[in-house]
mmCIF file of C-alpha atoms and ligand atoms in Angstrom:
data_model
loop_
_atom_site.group_PDB
_atom_site.id
_atom_site.type_symbol
_atom_site.label_atom_id
_atom_site.label_comp_id
_atom_site.label_asym_id
_atom_site.label_seq_id
_atom_site.Cartn_x
_atom_site.Cartn_y
_atom_site.Cartn_z
ATOM 1 C CA MET A 1 30.482 -3.291 -25.178
ATOM 2 C CA LYS A 2 32.378 -1.783 -22.295
ATOM 3 C CA ASN A 3 29.565 0.688 -21.726
ATOM 4 C CA PHE A 4 27.002 -2.044 -21.842
ATOM 5 C CA MET A 5 28.871 -4.054 -19.231
ATOM 6 C CA PHE A 6 29.187 -0.979 -17.075
ATOM 7 C CA ILE A 7 25.456 -0.361 -17.202
ATOM 8 C CA SER A 8 24.506 -3.963 -16.600
ATOM 9 C CA SER A 9 26.765 -4.088 -13.576
ATOM 10 C CA LEU A 10 24.917 -1.091 -12.172
ATOM 11 C CA ILE A 11 21.463 -2.425 -12.915
ATOM 12 C CA GLY A 12 20.719 -6.030 -12.011
ATOM 13 C CA LYS A 13 19.673 -8.085 -15.012
ATOM 14 C CA LEU A 14 16.346 -9.832 -15.192
ATOM 15 C CA SER A 15 16.120 -13.191 -16.903
ATOM 16 C CA PRO A 16 13.169 -13.576 -19.324
ATOM 17 C CA THR A 17 11.828 -16.501 -17.258
ATOM 18 C CA ASP A 18 11.980 -14.618 -13.974
ATOM 19 C CA TYR A 19 8.289 -13.992 -13.339
ATOM 20 C CA VAL A 20 8.793 -12.459 -9.933
ATOM 21 C CA GLY A 21 11.288 -10.007 -11.398
ATOM 22 C CA PHE A 22 8.873 -9.289 -14.216
ATOM 23 C CA THR A 23 6.102 -8.286 -11.778
ATOM 24 C CA PHE A 24 8.577 -5.991 -9.971
ATOM 25 C CA PHE A 25 9.374 -4.389 -13.326
ATOM 26 C CA VAL A 26 5.734 -3.998 -14.345
ATOM 27 C CA GLY A 27 4.871 -2.789 -10.833
ATOM 28 C CA CYS A 28 7.484 -0.077 -11.172
ATOM 29 C CA MET A 29 6.032 1.122 -14.501
ATOM 30 C CA ALA A 30 2.432 0.957 -13.291
ATOM 31 C CA MET A 31 3.209 2.979 -10.161
ATOM 32 C CA MET A 32 5.104 5.585 -12.195
ATOM 33 C CA ALA A 33 2.318 5.886 -14.770
ATOM 34 C CA ALA A 34 -0.307 6.208 -12.026
ATOM 35 C CA SER A 35 1.733 8.942 -10.304
ATOM 36 C CA ALA A 36 2.056 10.912 -13.524
ATOM 37 C CA PHE A 37 -1.694 10.565 -14.042
ATOM 38 C CA PHE A 38 -2.594 11.806 -10.543
ATOM 39 C CA PHE A 39 -0.070 14.650 -10.513
ATOM 40 C CA LEU A 40 -0.997 15.926 -13.982
ATOM 41 C CA SER A 41 -4.699 15.885 -13.094
ATOM 42 C CA LEU A 42 -4.208 18.147 -10.071
ATOM 43 C CA SER A 43 -4.870 21.454 -11.802
ATOM 44 C CA GLN A 44 -8.440 20.422 -12.674
ATOM 45 C CA PHE A 45 -9.432 20.221 -8.996
ATOM 46 C CA ASP A 46 -10.270 23.003 -6.595
ATOM 47 C CA LYS A 47 -8.571 23.300 -3.232
ATOM 48 C CA LYS A 48 -11.036 21.089 -1.412
ATOM 49 C CA TRP A 49 -10.134 18.009 -3.457
ATOM 50 C CA ARG A 50 -6.609 18.752 -4.553
ATOM 51 C CA THR A 51 -4.971 17.422 -1.385
ATOM 52 C CA SER A 52 -6.749 14.064 -1.633
ATOM 53 C CA VAL A 53 -5.663 13.521 -5.243
ATOM 54 C CA LEU A 54 -2.157 14.757 -4.412
ATOM 55 C CA VAL A 55 -1.911 12.139 -1.652
ATOM 56 C CA SER A 56 -3.052 9.449 -4.131
ATOM 57 C CA GLY A 57 -0.140 10.482 -6.338
ATOM 58 C CA LEU A 58 2.315 10.513 -3.434
ATOM 59 C CA ILE A 59 1.310 6.966 -2.482
ATOM 60 C CA THR A 60 1.976 5.582 -5.968
ATOM 61 C CA PHE A 61 5.115 7.720 -6.355
ATOM 62 C CA ILE A 62 6.647 6.454 -3.100
ATOM 63 C CA ALA A 63 5.784 2.912 -4.212
ATOM 64 C CA ALA A 64 7.378 3.510 -7.654
ATOM 65 C CA VAL A 65 10.676 4.505 -6.042
ATOM 66 C CA HIS A 66 10.607 1.422 -3.819
ATOM 67 C CA TYR A 67 9.706 -0.828 -6.731
ATOM 68 C CA PHE A 68 12.712 0.467 -8.607
ATOM 69 C CA TYR A 69 14.936 -0.582 -5.707
ATOM 70 C CA MET A 70 13.101 -3.835 -5.074
ATOM 71 C CA ARG A 71 13.320 -4.879 -8.720
ATOM 72 C CA ASP A 72 17.055 -4.294 -8.627
ATOM 73 C CA TYR A 73 17.467 -6.052 -5.298
ATOM 74 C CA TRP A 74 15.604 -9.068 -6.600
ATOM 75 C CA ALA A 75 17.613 -9.097 -9.839
ATOM 76 C CA SER A 76 20.933 -8.793 -7.978
ATOM 77 C CA PHE A 77 20.398 -11.148 -5.042
ATOM 78 C CA GLY A 78 17.415 -13.309 -6.030
ATOM 79 C CA GLU A 79 15.928 -12.618 -2.609
ATOM 80 C CA SER A 80 12.724 -11.066 -1.388
ATOM 81 C CA PRO A 81 13.401 -7.406 -0.536
ATOM 82 C CA THR A 82 11.483 -7.588 2.755
ATOM 83 C CA PHE A 83 13.157 -4.552 4.271
ATOM 84 C CA PHE A 84 12.278 -2.258 1.350
ATOM 85 C CA ARG A 85 8.745 -3.586 1.357
ATOM 86 C CA TYR A 86 8.276 -2.582 4.961
ATOM 87 C CA VAL A 87 9.809 0.852 4.392
ATOM 88 C CA ASP A 88 7.339 1.286 1.526
ATOM 89 C CA TRP A 89 4.411 0.151 3.702
ATOM 90 C CA VAL A 90 5.396 2.343 6.650
ATOM 91 C CA LEU A 91 5.184 5.383 4.374
ATOM 92 C CA THR A 92 2.240 4.497 2.143
ATOM 93 C CA VAL A 93 -0.195 2.754 4.520
ATOM 94 C CA PRO A 94 -0.441 5.724 6.937
ATOM 95 C CA LEU A 95 -1.013 7.924 3.870
ATOM 96 C CA MET A 96 -3.912 5.682 2.868
ATOM 97 C CA CYS A 97 -5.298 6.193 6.377
ATOM 98 C CA VAL A 98 -4.908 9.943 5.820
ATOM 99 C CA GLU A 99 -7.122 9.590 2.735
ATOM 100 C CA PHE A 100 -10.003 8.311 4.871
ATOM 101 C CA TYR A 101 -9.681 11.397 7.038
ATOM 102 C CA LEU A 102 -9.393 13.780 4.088
ATOM 103 C CA ILE A 103 -12.556 12.613 2.354
ATOM 104 C CA LEU A 104 -14.495 12.627 5.659
ATOM 105 C CA LYS A 105 -13.379 16.122 6.611
ATOM 106 C CA VAL A 106 -16.434 17.618 4.926
ATOM 107 C CA ALA A 107 -18.582 15.631 7.369
ATOM 108 C CA GLY A 108 -16.595 17.038 10.278
ATOM 109 C CA ALA A 109 -13.853 14.429 10.817
ATOM 110 C CA LYS A 110 -11.545 15.532 13.617
ATOM 111 C CA THR A 111 -7.770 15.183 13.673
ATOM 112 C CA SER A 112 -8.197 12.635 16.492
ATOM 113 C CA LEU A 113 -9.557 10.237 13.843
ATOM 114 C CA LEU A 114 -6.503 10.925 11.696
ATOM 115 C CA TRP A 115 -4.065 10.161 14.507
ATOM 116 C CA LYS A 116 -5.946 7.079 15.627
ATOM 117 C CA MET A 117 -5.742 5.611 12.111
ATOM 118 C CA ILE A 118 -2.063 6.522 11.698
ATOM 119 C CA ILE A 119 -1.159 4.958 15.054
ATOM 120 C CA TYR A 120 -3.078 1.733 14.316
ATOM 121 C CA SER A 121 -1.315 1.403 10.978
ATOM 122 C CA LEU A 122 2.138 2.021 12.463
ATOM 123 C CA VAL A 123 1.534 -0.531 15.242
ATOM 124 C CA MET A 124 0.373 -3.019 12.588
ATOM 125 C CA LEU A 125 3.492 -2.581 10.453
ATOM 126 C CA ILE A 126 6.149 -2.268 13.162
ATOM 127 C CA THR A 127 4.986 -5.389 15.016
ATOM 128 C CA GLY A 128 4.686 -7.171 11.654
ATOM 129 C CA TYR A 129 8.312 -6.304 10.896
ATOM 130 C CA PHE A 130 9.355 -7.679 14.274
ATOM 131 C CA GLY A 131 7.614 -10.960 13.557
ATOM 132 C CA GLU A 132 8.945 -11.262 10.041
ATOM 133 C CA VAL A 133 12.529 -10.048 10.423
ATOM 134 C CA VAL A 134 13.654 -9.213 13.958
ATOM 135 C CA ALA A 135 12.177 -12.100 15.961
ATOM 136 C CA PRO A 136 10.816 -14.719 13.534
ATOM 137 C CA ASP A 137 10.761 -17.297 16.338
ATOM 138 C CA SER A 138 7.889 -15.421 17.915
ATOM 139 C CA ALA A 139 6.170 -14.657 14.612
ATOM 140 C CA ALA A 140 2.817 -15.835 15.973
ATOM 141 C CA PHE A 141 2.980 -13.421 18.903
ATOM 142 C CA TRP A 142 3.918 -10.366 16.834
ATOM 143 C CA GLY A 143 1.510 -11.402 14.098
ATOM 144 C CA ALA A 144 -1.333 -11.472 16.634
ATOM 145 C CA ILE A 145 -0.620 -7.900 17.788
ATOM 146 C CA SER A 146 -0.278 -6.763 14.190
ATOM 147 C CA GLY A 147 -3.539 -8.506 13.317
ATOM 148 C CA ALA A 148 -5.320 -6.820 16.228
ATOM 149 C CA ALA A 149 -4.206 -3.414 14.948
ATOM 150 C CA TYR A 150 -5.414 -4.372 11.470
ATOM 151 C CA PHE A 151 -8.834 -5.261 12.885
ATOM 152 C CA ALA A 152 -8.900 -1.962 14.758
ATOM 153 C CA ILE A 153 -8.554 -0.192 11.389
ATOM 154 C CA VAL A 154 -11.234 -2.409 9.837
ATOM 155 C CA TYR A 155 -13.554 -1.760 12.808
ATOM 156 C CA GLU A 156 -12.969 1.989 12.681
ATOM 157 C CA ILE A 157 -13.887 2.361 9.008
ATOM 158 C CA TRP A 158 -16.673 -0.248 8.827
ATOM 159 C CA LEU A 159 -18.447 0.342 12.152
ATOM 160 C CA GLY A 160 -16.672 3.060 14.118
ATOM 161 C CA GLU A 161 -16.483 6.825 13.998
ATOM 162 C CA ALA A 162 -15.338 6.896 10.354
ATOM 163 C CA SER A 163 -18.358 4.893 9.163
ATOM 164 C CA LYS A 164 -20.734 7.232 11.026
ATOM 165 C CA LEU A 165 -19.108 10.261 9.430
ATOM 166 C CA ALA A 166 -19.421 8.633 6.001
ATOM 167 C CA ALA A 167 -23.130 8.005 6.618
ATOM 168 C CA ALA A 168 -23.561 11.630 7.699
ATOM 169 C CA ALA A 169 -21.833 12.858 4.551
ATOM 170 C CA GLY A 170 -23.982 10.622 2.324
ATOM 171 C CA GLY A 171 -23.935 10.688 -1.494
ATOM 172 C CA GLU A 172 -20.718 10.113 -3.403
ATOM 173 C CA ILE A 173 -18.573 10.360 -0.284
ATOM 174 C CA GLN A 174 -20.432 7.526 1.415
ATOM 175 C CA LYS A 175 -20.272 5.400 -1.739
ATOM 176 C CA SER A 176 -16.528 5.914 -2.150
ATOM 177 C CA HIS A 177 -15.922 5.311 1.546
ATOM 178 C CA LYS A 178 -17.648 1.935 1.183
ATOM 179 C CA ILE A 179 -15.432 0.950 -1.753
ATOM 180 C CA LEU A 180 -12.317 1.939 0.196
ATOM 181 C CA CYS A 181 -13.601 -0.168 3.121
ATOM 182 C CA TRP A 182 -13.667 -3.178 0.802
ATOM 183 C CA PHE A 183 -10.107 -2.474 -0.303
ATOM 184 C CA VAL A 184 -8.995 -2.609 3.327
ATOM 185 C CA LEU A 185 -11.034 -5.706 4.205
ATOM 186 C CA VAL A 186 -10.230 -7.810 1.128
ATOM 187 C CA GLY A 187 -7.223 -6.239 -0.595
ATOM 188 C CA TRP A 188 -5.213 -5.716 2.576
ATOM 189 C CA ALA A 189 -6.007 -9.211 3.910
ATOM 190 C CA ILE A 190 -3.585 -10.604 1.299
ATOM 191 C CA TYR A 191 -0.622 -9.315 3.324
ATOM 192 C CA PRO A 192 -1.310 -11.197 6.583
ATOM 193 C CA LEU A 193 -1.971 -14.314 4.472
ATOM 194 C CA GLY A 194 1.461 -13.876 2.919
ATOM 195 C CA TYR A 195 2.930 -13.425 6.393
ATOM 196 C CA MET A 196 1.394 -16.689 7.570
ATOM 197 C CA MET A 197 2.626 -18.530 4.497
ATOM 198 C CA GLY A 198 6.123 -17.255 5.122
ATOM 199 C CA THR A 199 6.074 -18.320 8.775
ATOM 200 C CA LYS A 200 7.609 -21.714 9.507
ATOM 201 C CA GLY A 201 5.251 -24.289 10.960
ATOM 202 C CA TRP A 202 2.189 -22.582 9.538
ATOM 203 C CA TYR A 203 1.488 -22.698 5.859
ATOM 204 C CA ASN A 204 4.925 -21.983 4.507
ATOM 205 C CA GLY A 205 4.792 -25.052 2.282
ATOM 206 C CA VAL A 206 1.734 -23.871 0.390
ATOM 207 C CA ILE A 207 3.426 -21.218 -1.718
ATOM 208 C CA PRO A 208 7.142 -21.510 -2.446
ATOM 209 C CA SER A 209 8.847 -18.400 -1.068
ATOM 210 C CA GLY A 210 9.598 -15.990 -3.856
ATOM 211 C CA ASN A 211 6.209 -16.554 -5.385
ATOM 212 C CA ILE A 212 4.755 -14.667 -2.462
ATOM 213 C CA ASP A 213 6.387 -11.594 -3.979
ATOM 214 C CA VAL A 214 4.223 -12.059 -7.072
ATOM 215 C CA VAL A 215 1.155 -12.012 -4.821
ATOM 216 C CA TYR A 216 2.358 -8.912 -2.959
ATOM 217 C CA ASN A 217 3.219 -7.138 -6.209
ATOM 218 C CA ILE A 218 -0.218 -7.702 -7.694
ATOM 219 C CA ALA A 219 -1.899 -6.788 -4.393
ATOM 220 C CA ASP A 220 0.138 -3.562 -4.187
ATOM 221 C CA ALA A 221 -0.870 -2.500 -7.686
ATOM 222 C CA ILE A 222 -4.564 -3.052 -6.935
ATOM 223 C CA ASN A 223 -4.435 -1.533 -3.460
ATOM 224 C CA LYS A 224 -2.420 1.548 -4.288
ATOM 225 C CA ILE A 225 -3.530 2.425 -7.823
ATOM 226 C CA GLY A 226 -7.129 1.223 -7.371
ATOM 227 C CA PHE A 227 -7.462 3.049 -4.060
ATOM 228 C CA GLY A 228 -6.134 6.237 -5.677
ATOM 229 C CA LEU A 229 -8.530 5.944 -8.605
ATOM 230 C CA VAL A 230 -11.528 5.684 -6.259
ATOM 231 C CA ILE A 231 -10.463 8.997 -4.746
ATOM 232 C CA TYR A 232 -9.798 10.559 -8.142
ATOM 233 C CA ASN A 233 -13.272 9.490 -9.254
ATOM 234 C CA LEU A 234 -14.844 10.913 -6.096
ATOM 235 C CA ALA A 235 -13.051 14.222 -6.652
ATOM 236 C CA VAL A 236 -14.255 14.416 -10.270
ATOM 237 C CA LYS A 237 -17.874 13.638 -9.330
ATOM 238 C CA SER A 238 -17.990 15.920 -6.283
ATOM 239 C CA GLN A 239 -16.617 18.802 -8.259
ATOM 240 C CA LYS A 240 -19.437 18.478 -10.799
ATOM 241 C CA GLU A 241 -22.150 18.679 -8.136
HETATM 242 C C1 RET B 301 0.429 -0.650 -0.328
HETATM 243 C C2 RET B 301 0.640 -1.492 0.756
HETATM 244 C C3 RET B 301 -0.313 -1.951 1.638
HETATM 245 C C4 RET B 301 -1.753 -1.554 1.490
HETATM 246 C C5 RET B 301 0.116 -2.814 2.684
HETATM 247 C C6 RET B 301 -0.643 -3.323 3.655
HETATM 248 C C7 RET B 301 -0.095 -4.204 4.616
HETATM 249 C C8 RET B 301 -0.795 -4.863 5.600
HETATM 250 C C9 RET B 301 -2.257 -4.659 5.775
HETATM 251 C C10 RET B 301 -0.066 -5.770 6.454
HETATM 252 C C11 RET B 301 -0.584 -6.431 7.493
HETATM 253 C C12 RET B 301 0.049 -7.421 8.387
HETATM 254 C C13 RET B 301 -0.794 -8.074 9.302
HETATM 255 C C14 RET B 301 -2.222 -7.696 9.475
HETATM 256 C C15 RET B 301 -0.307 -9.174 10.188
HETATM 257 C C16 RET B 301 1.016 -9.742 9.779
HETATM 258 C C17 RET B 301 1.995 -8.692 9.440
HETATM 259 C C18 RET B 301 1.548 -7.771 8.309
HETATM 260 C C19 RET B 301 2.399 -6.518 8.464
HETATM 261 C C20 RET B 301 1.877 -8.450 6.972
#
């Protein structure tokens, strides 16, 4: 009994009716399982594809560690772990941008594309953090800058240099690039919607706060694991050719 109480004081307890907590818990497991899958598959790929699949695994692994903390934070304080979410995003979103570069390298992508994408994503997340946490009174202002950086990423991959490189590469690479473009356009759009719903005077009455974490948790699973699987699939197919 003593041991049990010791453990439960270390690990926040989840109530069976806590659906937000449940999605944190499931998110944690899903991210861990996906990481194991990507890491254990590495030996089947040659050098050219190994890095891309490794990065897929790093993205879900970093998320798994954050989900472990976020689940506990939620269970202990009943609050949205906004800070941990942003730390997670600041590490994983630039890595997703790196994936675009890695698969386009065969078509001659230059490191300038890599840096451009990383900088856009950092601007998007840092200004978003300002609007959500540091200066919520000017959430609209920071949200607009963040949104502009988001559109810069969308432009780059749909119409800019990255899309031209994908067209030049053709075949499986072009097909996978297109799917990843959809992830960014549709899957990533959930986050700014959540931001607007959490901003007073906008739509914050639409979804009770707390439930927005359910939306983020489901979006994260799709965006991180799904994104990684597209790359895994591309690596498998390209290796066969
Ligand atoms: C795995 C996590 C992902 C893919 C997170 C993506 C996050 C975004 C695309 C966030 C975007 C935001 C805006 C475009 C404006 C408002 C502030 C943000 C940071 C929520």
